[in-house]
């Protein structure tokens, strides 16, 4: 079985070299985002602009979203608190897009230390096997008690 699979892969690479050798990639142009001032419940904040880069050699559709570390000790801000403009966009190979990020905190939120990742990745198209690539910047902020 393994020999048959190897022969099929070699056949595909020889028959379609541009497809087999295509590189999909993504990068973000920000390091860690640490907001040092304590934020107020109910506040709306403009965060640093997030540069998203297509580091691959194919054009594609990309998007930005909020993700989390699985066992992070900090609180998780809800994804609905974030707004990305634009949230999805096409990028040529080697191209880039600036994404405006804003954070709207609910009035009745829990005070404490929050953490999330602002993640960019290609949008998966069609069916079949997909390879997930993503790049993210970590965001940390603290919300002070209200009143």
Tab-separated table of N, CA and C in Angstrom:
chain	number	residue	atom	x	y	z
A	1	UNK	N	0.830	-1.197	0.000
A	1	UNK	CA	0.000	0.000	0.000
A	1	UNK	C	0.870	1.255	0.000
A	2	UNK	N	1.916	1.233	0.803
A	2	UNK	CA	2.796	2.394	0.893
A	2	UNK	C	3.485	2.665	-0.444
A	3	UNK	N	3.902	1.610	-1.144
A	3	UNK	CA	4.555	1.774	-2.446
A	3	UNK	C	3.595	2.384	-3.461
A	4	UNK	N	2.342	1.948	-3.426
A	4	UNK	CA	1.344	2.480	-4.359
A	4	UNK	C	1.123	3.970	-4.100
A	5	UNK	N	1.011	4.348	-2.839
A	5	UNK	CA	0.828	5.751	-2.489
A	5	UNK	C	2.023	6.593	-2.926
A	6	UNK	N	3.227	6.086	-2.745
A	6	UNK	CA	4.440	6.801	-3.161
A	6	UNK	C	4.460	6.992	-4.673
A	7	UNK	N	4.079	5.955	-5.424
A	7	UNK	CA	4.046	6.048	-6.888
A	7	UNK	C	3.008	7.086	-7.318
A	8	UNK	N	1.855	7.111	-6.659
A	8	UNK	CA	0.820	8.094	-7.007
A	8	UNK	C	1.310	9.514	-6.745
A	9	UNK	N	1.952	9.752	-5.612
A	9	UNK	CA	2.475	11.087	-5.287
A	9	UNK	C	3.524	11.514	-6.310
A	10	UNK	N	4.432	10.629	-6.662
A	10	UNK	CA	5.464	10.964	-7.659
A	10	UNK	C	4.817	11.264	-9.002
A	11	UNK	N	3.814	10.482	-9.383
A	11	UNK	CA	3.102	10.706	-10.641
A	11	UNK	C	2.451	12.087	-10.658
A	12	UNK	N	1.787	12.473	-9.568
A	12	UNK	CA	1.126	13.785	-9.487
A	12	UNK	C	2.156	14.904	-9.571
A	13	UNK	N	3.272	14.770	-8.884
A	13	UNK	CA	4.317	15.797	-8.921
A	13	UNK	C	4.880	15.957	-10.325
A	14	UNK	N	5.083	14.851	-11.031
A	14	UNK	CA	5.621	14.932	-12.394
A	14	UNK	C	4.589	15.469	-13.386
A	15	UNK	N	3.330	15.086	-13.197
A	15	UNK	CA	2.281	15.502	-14.117
A	15	UNK	C	1.849	16.955	-13.897
A	16	UNK	N	1.788	17.381	-12.628
A	16	UNK	CA	1.349	18.735	-12.289
A	16	UNK	C	2.369	19.414	-11.374
A	17	UNK	N	3.559	19.734	-11.853
A	17	UNK	CA	4.586	20.273	-10.954
A	17	UNK	C	4.223	21.619	-10.342
A	18	UNK	N	3.522	22.476	-11.075
A	18	UNK	CA	3.177	23.778	-10.514
A	18	UNK	C	2.182	23.653	-9.367
A	19	UNK	N	1.272	22.678	-9.426
A	19	UNK	CA	0.313	22.469	-8.355
A	19	UNK	C	0.991	21.852	-7.148
A	20	UNK	N	1.822	20.865	-7.384
A	20	UNK	CA	2.463	20.147	-6.281
A	20	UNK	C	3.464	21.016	-5.540
A	21	UNK	N	4.045	21.996	-6.216
A	21	UNK	CA	5.082	22.807	-5.597
A	21	UNK	C	4.577	24.171	-5.128
A	22	UNK	N	3.295	24.436	-5.296
A	22	UNK	CA	2.744	25.713	-4.861
A	22	UNK	C	2.900	25.862	-3.351
A	23	UNK	N	3.225	27.070	-2.931
A	23	UNK	CA	3.429	27.340	-1.509
A	23	UNK	C	2.348	28.299	-1.021
A	24	UNK	N	1.635	27.892	0.022
A	24	UNK	CA	0.623	28.738	0.638
A	24	UNK	C	1.222	29.265	1.927
A	25	UNK	N	1.097	30.552	2.169
A	25	UNK	CA	1.672	31.106	3.394
A	25	UNK	C	0.965	32.363	3.837
A	26	UNK	N	1.160	32.692	5.103
A	26	UNK	CA	0.565	33.894	5.671
A	26	UNK	C	1.470	34.403	6.783
A	27	UNK	N	1.505	35.699	6.952
A	27	UNK	CA	2.255	36.314	8.043
A	27	UNK	C	1.496	37.528	8.556
A	28	UNK	N	1.815	37.925	9.771
A	28	UNK	CA	1.273	39.166	10.313
A	28	UNK	C	2.447	40.055	10.693
A	29	UNK	N	2.261	41.335	10.516
A	29	UNK	CA	3.350	42.279	10.720
A	29	UNK	C	3.370	42.945	12.076
A	30	UNK	N	2.822	42.310	13.085
A	30	UNK	CA	2.853	42.853	14.443
A	30	UNK	C	3.384	41.798	15.387
A	31	UNK	N	4.169	42.246	16.346
A	31	UNK	CA	4.554	41.350	17.433
A	31	UNK	C	3.432	41.334	18.452
A	32	UNK	N	3.739	40.983	19.653
A	32	UNK	CA	2.753	40.949	20.728
A	32	UNK	C	2.159	42.343	20.951
A	33	UNK	N	0.842	42.406	21.160
A	33	UNK	CA	0.169	43.672	21.456
A	33	UNK	C	-0.195	43.652	22.938
A	34	UNK	N	0.468	44.511	23.697
A	34	UNK	CA	0.239	44.614	25.138
A	34	UNK	C	-0.346	45.991	25.401
A	35	UNK	N	-1.586	46.046	25.855
A	35	UNK	CA	-2.209	47.325	26.189
A	35	UNK	C	-1.953	47.563	27.671
A	36	UNK	N	-1.143	48.562	27.962
A	36	UNK	CA	-0.715	48.798	29.341
A	36	UNK	C	-1.755	49.526	30.190
A	37	UNK	N	-2.543	50.412	29.585
A	37	UNK	CA	-3.563	51.106	30.369
A	37	UNK	C	-4.708	50.140	30.668
A	38	UNK	N	-5.322	50.281	31.823
A	38	UNK	CA	-6.474	49.442	32.143
A	38	UNK	C	-7.685	49.957	31.375
A	39	UNK	N	-8.413	49.060	30.753
A	39	UNK	CA	-9.567	49.428	29.941
A	39	UNK	C	-10.832	49.438	30.794
A	40	UNK	N	-11.788	50.248	30.377
A	40	UNK	CA	-13.047	50.398	31.119
A	40	UNK	C	-14.162	49.605	30.467
A	41	UNK	N	-14.977	48.919	31.279
A	41	UNK	CA	-16.152	48.261	30.715
A	41	UNK	C	-17.003	49.284	29.965
A	42	UNK	N	-17.556	48.877	28.820
A	42	UNK	CA	-18.365	49.787	28.006
A	42	UNK	C	-17.552	50.637	27.051
A	43	UNK	N	-16.216	50.572	27.128
A	43	UNK	CA	-15.370	51.384	26.255
A	43	UNK	C	-15.196	50.767	24.879
A	44	UNK	N	-14.915	51.635	23.918
A	44	UNK	CA	-14.602	51.208	22.550
A	44	UNK	C	-13.185	51.668	22.267
A	45	UNK	N	-12.332	50.733	21.836
A	45	UNK	CA	-10.907	51.011	21.675
A	45	UNK	C	-10.438	50.622	20.285
A	46	UNK	N	-9.634	51.507	19.690
A	46	UNK	CA	-8.990	51.205	18.417
A	46	UNK	C	-7.646	50.565	18.744
A	47	UNK	N	-7.436	49.356	18.247
A	47	UNK	CA	-6.184	48.647	18.475
A	47	UNK	C	-5.224	48.923	17.327
A	48	UNK	N	-3.951	48.554	17.469
A	48	UNK	CA	-3.015	48.770	16.368
A	48	UNK	C	-3.478	48.062	15.086
A	49	UNK	N	-3.215	48.695	13.957
A	49	UNK	CA	-3.554	48.110	12.654
A	49	UNK	C	-2.723	46.852	12.447
A	50	UNK	N	-3.381	45.806	11.932
A	50	UNK	CA	-2.744	44.505	11.741
A	50	UNK	C	-2.389	44.316	10.269
A	51	UNK	N	-1.095	44.327	9.919
A	51	UNK	CA	-0.713	44.028	8.544
A	51	UNK	C	-0.752	42.506	8.315
A	52	UNK	N	-1.453	42.077	7.274
A	52	UNK	CA	-1.527	40.663	6.908
A	52	UNK	C	-0.783	40.488	5.584
A	53	UNK	N	0.097	39.493	5.530
A	53	UNK	CA	0.953	39.270	4.369
A	53	UNK	C	0.699	37.894	3.766
A	54	UNK	N	0.612	37.829	2.439
A	54	UNK	CA	0.574	36.549	1.751
A	54	UNK	C	2.021	36.180	1.447
A	55	UNK	N	2.586	35.280	2.219
A	55	UNK	CA	3.984	34.879	2.050
A	55	UNK	C	4.129	33.732	1.061
A	56	UNK	N	3.028	33.310	0.473
A	56	UNK	CA	3.065	32.217	-0.496
A	56	UNK	C	3.270	32.716	-1.907
A	57	UNK	N	3.196	31.774	-2.852
A	57	UNK	CA	3.383	32.131	-4.256
A	57	UNK	C	2.092	31.969	-5.066
A	58	UNK	N	0.952	31.962	-4.370
A	58	UNK	CA	-0.357	31.902	-5.016
A	58	UNK	C	-1.263	32.981	-4.439
A	59	UNK	N	-2.120	33.550	-5.275
A	59	UNK	CA	-3.137	34.481	-4.787
A	59	UNK	C	-4.181	33.672	-4.024
A	60	UNK	N	-4.864	34.312	-3.101
A	60	UNK	CA	-5.893	33.605	-2.350
A	60	UNK	C	-6.738	34.554	-1.536
A	61	UNK	N	-7.786	34.006	-0.946
A	61	UNK	CA	-8.682	34.757	-0.066
A	61	UNK	C	-8.210	34.526	1.370
A	62	UNK	N	-8.126	35.590	2.147
A	62	UNK	CA	-7.643	35.518	3.531
A	62	UNK	C	-8.686	36.118	4.462
A	63	UNK	N	-8.617	35.748	5.746
A	63	UNK	CA	-9.508	36.337	6.737
A	63	UNK	C	-8.785	36.465	8.069
A	64	UNK	N	-9.367	37.312	8.937
A	64	UNK	CA	-8.827	37.548	10.271
A	64	UNK	C	-9.918	37.199	11.267
A	65	UNK	N	-9.520	36.549	12.367
A	65	UNK	CA	-10.471	36.218	13.422
A	65	UNK	C	-9.754	36.118	14.755
A	66	UNK	N	-10.523	35.946	15.812
A	66	UNK	CA	-9.989	35.828	17.170
A	66	UNK	C	-9.886	34.341	17.510
A	67	UNK	N	-8.729	33.940	18.053
A	67	UNK	CA	-8.546	32.564	18.523
A	67	UNK	C	-7.921	32.620	19.914
A	68	UNK	N	-7.812	31.454	20.546
A	68	UNK	CA	-7.333	31.391	21.924
A	68	UNK	C	-6.356	30.239	22.097
A	69	UNK	N	-5.503	30.345	23.096
A	69	UNK	CA	-4.650	29.243	23.513
A	69	UNK	C	-5.509	28.311	24.352
A	70	UNK	N	-5.402	27.016	24.143
A	70	UNK	CA	-6.333	26.078	24.775
A	70	UNK	C	-6.373	26.144	26.299
A	71	UNK	N	-5.233	26.221	26.998
A	71	UNK	CA	-5.302	26.289	28.466
A	71	UNK	C	-4.715	27.586	29.002
A	72	UNK	N	-5.090	28.671	28.409
A	72	UNK	CA	-4.558	29.955	28.872
A	72	UNK	C	-5.127	30.310	30.244
A	73	UNK	N	-4.292	30.877	31.114
A	73	UNK	CA	-4.780	31.253	32.445
A	73	UNK	C	-5.606	32.547	32.433
A	74	UNK	N	-5.399	33.392	31.422
A	74	UNK	CA	-6.136	34.654	31.348
A	74	UNK	C	-7.569	34.414	30.872
A	75	UNK	N	-8.419	35.387	31.114
A	75	UNK	CA	-9.796	35.344	30.624
A	75	UNK	C	-9.789	35.457	29.095
A	76	UNK	N	-10.816	34.923	28.457
A	76	UNK	CA	-10.938	34.984	26.996
A	76	UNK	C	-11.949	36.049	26.597
A	77	UNK	N	-11.519	37.061	25.864
A	77	UNK	CA	-12.501	38.033	25.376
A	77	UNK	C	-13.373	37.370	24.314
A	78	UNK	N	-14.640	37.675	24.295
A	78	UNK	CA	-15.547	37.090	23.313
A	78	UNK	C	-15.201	37.623	21.922
A	79	UNK	N	-15.259	36.758	20.932
A	79	UNK	CA	-14.937	37.164	19.561
A	79	UNK	C	-15.865	38.274	19.073
A	80	UNK	N	-17.089	38.331	19.592
A	80	UNK	CA	-18.037	39.361	19.159
A	80	UNK	C	-17.631	40.763	19.617
A	81	UNK	N	-16.694	40.865	20.537
A	81	UNK	CA	-16.215	42.170	20.995
A	81	UNK	C	-15.301	42.836	19.974
A	82	UNK	N	-14.809	42.069	18.991
A	82	UNK	CA	-13.831	42.557	18.022
A	82	UNK	C	-14.490	42.861	16.689
A	83	UNK	N	-13.959	43.878	16.037
A	83	UNK	CA	-14.381	44.219	14.688
A	83	UNK	C	-13.128	44.356	13.831
A	84	UNK	N	-13.113	43.685	12.668
A	84	UNK	CA	-11.989	43.743	11.736
A	84	UNK	C	-12.479	44.356	10.428
A	85	UNK	N	-11.741	45.362	9.940
A	85	UNK	CA	-12.103	46.016	8.683
A	85	UNK	C	-10.892	46.071	7.768
A	86	UNK	N	-10.906	45.290	6.668
A	86	UNK	CA	-11.884	44.267	6.306
A	86	UNK	C	-11.614	42.975	7.077
A	87	UNK	N	-12.644	42.129	7.198
A	87	UNK	CA	-12.452	40.842	7.878
A	87	UNK	C	-11.927	39.796	6.918
A	88	UNK	N	-12.366	39.836	5.652
A	88	UNK	CA	-11.832	38.922	4.641
A	88	UNK	C	-11.490	39.737	3.399
A	89	UNK	N	-10.512	39.237	2.635
A	89	UNK	CA	-9.988	40.008	1.520
A	89	UNK	C	-9.109	39.118	0.645
A	90	UNK	N	-8.998	39.456	-0.651
A	90	UNK	CA	-8.080	38.718	-1.522
A	90	UNK	C	-6.667	39.285	-1.383
A	91	UNK	N	-5.682	38.410	-1.532
A	91	UNK	CA	-4.284	38.850	-1.532
A	91	UNK	C	-3.541	38.167	-2.676
A	92	UNK	N	-2.850	38.961	-3.468
A	92	UNK	CA	-1.971	38.399	-4.483
A	92	UNK	C	-0.762	37.774	-3.808
A	93	UNK	N	-0.059	36.924	-4.526
A	93	UNK	CA	1.176	36.350	-4.006
A	93	UNK	C	2.116	37.483	-3.619
A	94	UNK	N	2.620	37.453	-2.397
A	94	UNK	CA	3.508	38.497	-1.914
A	94	UNK	C	2.801	39.774	-1.500
A	95	UNK	N	1.495	39.821	-1.613
A	95	UNK	CA	0.733	41.023	-1.305
A	95	UNK	C	0.470	41.192	0.187
A	96	UNK	N	-0.063	42.362	0.542
A	96	UNK	CA	-0.372	42.637	1.945
A	96	UNK	C	-1.658	43.451	2.049
A	97	UNK	N	-2.254	43.417	3.232
A	97	UNK	CA	-3.484	44.151	3.513
A	97	UNK	C	-3.418	44.661	4.940
A	98	UNK	N	-3.731	45.940	5.141
A	98	UNK	CA	-3.836	46.489	6.488
A	98	UNK	C	-5.259	46.272	6.992
A	99	UNK	N	-5.378	45.740	8.215
A	99	UNK	CA	-6.685	45.445	8.799
A	99	UNK	C	-6.849	46.299	10.054
A	100	UNK	N	-7.888	47.125	10.075
A	100	UNK	CA	-8.209	47.916	11.260
A	100	UNK	C	-8.912	47.017	12.273
A	101	UNK	N	-8.519	47.154	13.536
A	101	UNK	CA	-9.066	46.318	14.599
A	101	UNK	C	-9.629	47.223	15.685
A	102	UNK	N	-10.879	46.951	16.085
A	102	UNK	CA	-11.437	47.686	17.213
A	102	UNK	C	-12.013	46.690	18.218
A	103	UNK	N	-12.053	47.126	19.464
A	103	UNK	CA	-12.503	46.311	20.587
A	103	UNK	C	-13.601	47.070	21.311
A	104	UNK	N	-14.801	46.474	21.387
A	104	UNK	CA	-15.938	47.079	22.089
A	104	UNK	C	-16.251	46.222	23.307
A	105	UNK	N	-15.987	46.775	24.486
A	105	UNK	CA	-16.192	46.009	25.717
A	105	UNK	C	-17.614	46.189	26.241
A	106	UNK	N	-18.239	45.088	26.680
A	106	UNK	CA	-19.583	45.203	27.257
A	106	UNK	C	-19.545	45.950	28.586
A	107	UNK	N	-20.643	46.579	28.938
A	107	UNK	CA	-20.742	47.339	30.179
A	107	UNK	C	-20.670	46.423	31.397
A	108	UNK	N	-21.232	45.239	31.301
A	108	UNK	CA	-21.338	44.340	32.450
A	108	UNK	C	-20.290	43.218	32.444
A	109	UNK	N	-19.133	43.494	31.883
A	109	UNK	CA	-18.119	42.447	31.765
A	109	UNK	C	-17.335	42.246	33.053
A	110	UNK	N	-16.722	41.096	33.166
A	110	UNK	CA	-15.912	40.741	34.328
A	110	UNK	C	-14.554	41.436	34.263
A	111	UNK	N	-14.119	42.107	35.324
A	111	UNK	CA	-12.785	42.712	35.326
A	111	UNK	C	-11.725	41.614	35.399
A	112	UNK	N	-10.519	41.932	34.915
A	112	UNK	CA	-9.420	40.976	34.989
A	112	UNK	C	-8.506	41.060	33.788
A	113	UNK	N	-7.587	40.113	33.708
A	113	UNK	CA	-6.607	40.045	32.623
A	113	UNK	C	-7.147	39.162	31.502
A	114	UNK	N	-7.141	39.699	30.286
A	114	UNK	CA	-7.668	39.006	29.105
A	114	UNK	C	-6.548	38.757	28.102
A	115	UNK	N	-6.706	37.683	27.335
A	115	UNK	CA	-5.737	37.357	26.299
A	115	UNK	C	-6.422	36.646	25.144
A	116	UNK	N	-5.967	36.942	23.931
A	116	UNK	CA	-6.477	36.295	22.720
A	116	UNK	C	-5.428	36.439	21.628
A	117	UNK	N	-5.634	35.725	20.539
A	117	UNK	CA	-4.784	35.857	19.363
A	117	UNK	C	-5.595	36.474	18.238
A	118	UNK	N	-5.015	37.461	17.552
A	118	UNK	CA	-5.596	38.011	16.340
A	118	UNK	C	-4.938	37.232	15.207
A	119	UNK	N	-5.690	36.314	14.616
A	119	UNK	CA	-5.139	35.333	13.678
A	119	UNK	C	-5.572	35.608	12.245
A	120	UNK	N	-4.618	35.514	11.328
A	120	UNK	CA	-4.897	35.606	9.893
A	120	UNK	C	-4.603	34.249	9.269
A	121	UNK	N	-5.440	33.858	8.305
A	121	UNK	CA	-5.228	32.589	7.613
A	121	UNK	C	-5.950	32.602	6.266
A	122	UNK	N	-5.476	31.742	5.344
A	122	UNK	CA	-6.197	31.609	4.075
A	122	UNK	C	-7.555	30.966	4.310
A	123	UNK	N	-8.523	31.336	3.493
A	123	UNK	CA	-9.856	30.743	3.572
A	123	UNK	C	-9.829	29.447	2.785
A	124	UNK	N	-10.214	28.353	3.425
A	124	UNK	CA	-10.252	27.054	2.757
A	124	UNK	C	-11.370	27.061	1.726
A	125	UNK	N	-11.069	26.565	0.526
A	125	UNK	CA	-12.061	26.509	-0.543
A	125	UNK	C	-12.295	25.064	-0.930
A	126	UNK	N	-13.525	24.772	-1.273
A	126	UNK	CA	-13.858	23.455	-1.799
A	126	UNK	C	-13.793	22.354	-0.769
A	127	UNK	N	-13.787	21.133	-1.277
A	127	UNK	CA	-13.760	19.954	-0.429
A	127	UNK	C	-12.415	19.265	-0.537
A	128	UNK	N	-12.238	18.253	0.267
A	128	UNK	CA	-11.016	17.465	0.200
A	128	UNK	C	-10.060	17.842	1.306
A	129	UNK	N	-8.812	17.484	1.092
A	129	UNK	CA	-7.787	17.709	2.094
A	129	UNK	C	-7.365	19.170	2.084
A	130	UNK	N	-7.300	19.784	3.256
A	130	UNK	CA	-6.795	21.147	3.371
A	130	UNK	C	-5.646	21.153	4.371
A	131	UNK	N	-4.722	22.034	4.134
A	131	UNK	CA	-3.594	22.205	5.044
A	131	UNK	C	-3.772	23.552	5.710
A	132	UNK	N	-3.881	23.542	7.030
A	132	UNK	CA	-4.111	24.786	7.747
A	132	UNK	C	-2.823	25.517	8.044
A	133	UNK	N	-2.723	26.745	7.569
A	133	UNK	CA	-1.619	27.616	7.941
A	133	UNK	C	-2.235	28.880	8.517
A	134	UNK	N	-1.579	29.437	9.486
A	134	UNK	CA	-2.076	30.657	10.112
A	134	UNK	C	-0.911	31.384	10.760
A	135	UNK	N	-1.105	32.667	10.973
A	135	UNK	CA	-0.154	33.484	11.721
A	135	UNK	C	-0.973	34.375	12.633
A	136	UNK	N	-0.435	34.660	13.805
A	136	UNK	CA	-1.204	35.438	14.772
A	136	UNK	C	-0.297	36.310	15.615
A	137	UNK	N	-0.901	37.335	16.185
A	137	UNK	CA	-0.239	38.157	17.179
A	137	UNK	C	-1.036	38.040	18.470
A	138	UNK	N	-0.345	37.957	19.586
A	138	UNK	CA	-1.027	37.812	20.874
A	138	UNK	C	-1.409	39.185	21.401
A	139	UNK	N	-2.635	39.268	21.900
A	139	UNK	CA	-3.160	40.508	22.472
A	139	UNK	C	-3.415	40.276	23.949
A	140	UNK	N	-2.908	41.176	24.799
A	140	UNK	CA	-3.146	41.143	26.236
A	140	UNK	C	-3.692	42.496	26.686
A	141	UNK	N	-4.722	42.456	27.530
A	141	UNK	CA	-5.244	43.695	28.108
A	141	UNK	C	-5.904	43.378	29.433
A	142	UNK	N	-6.051	44.415	30.254
A	142	UNK	CA	-6.681	44.290	31.555
A	142	UNK	C	-7.893	45.199	31.622
A	143	UNK	N	-8.983	44.675	32.154
A	143	UNK	CA	-10.197	45.462	32.330
A	143	UNK	C	-10.345	45.769	33.815
A	144	UNK	N	-10.493	47.074	34.120
A	144	UNK	CA	-10.647	47.475	35.525
A	144	UNK	C	-12.088	47.303	35.966
A	145	UNK	N	-12.300	47.194	37.267
A	145	UNK	CA	-13.669	47.096	37.782
A	145	UNK	C	-14.457	48.360	37.423
A	146	UNK	N	-15.737	48.209	37.139
A	146	UNK	CA	-16.552	49.380	36.820
A	146	UNK	C	-16.900	50.144	38.095
A	147	UNK	N	-17.138	51.414	37.915
A	147	UNK	CA	-17.549	52.255	39.043
A	147	UNK	C	-16.393	52.666	39.836
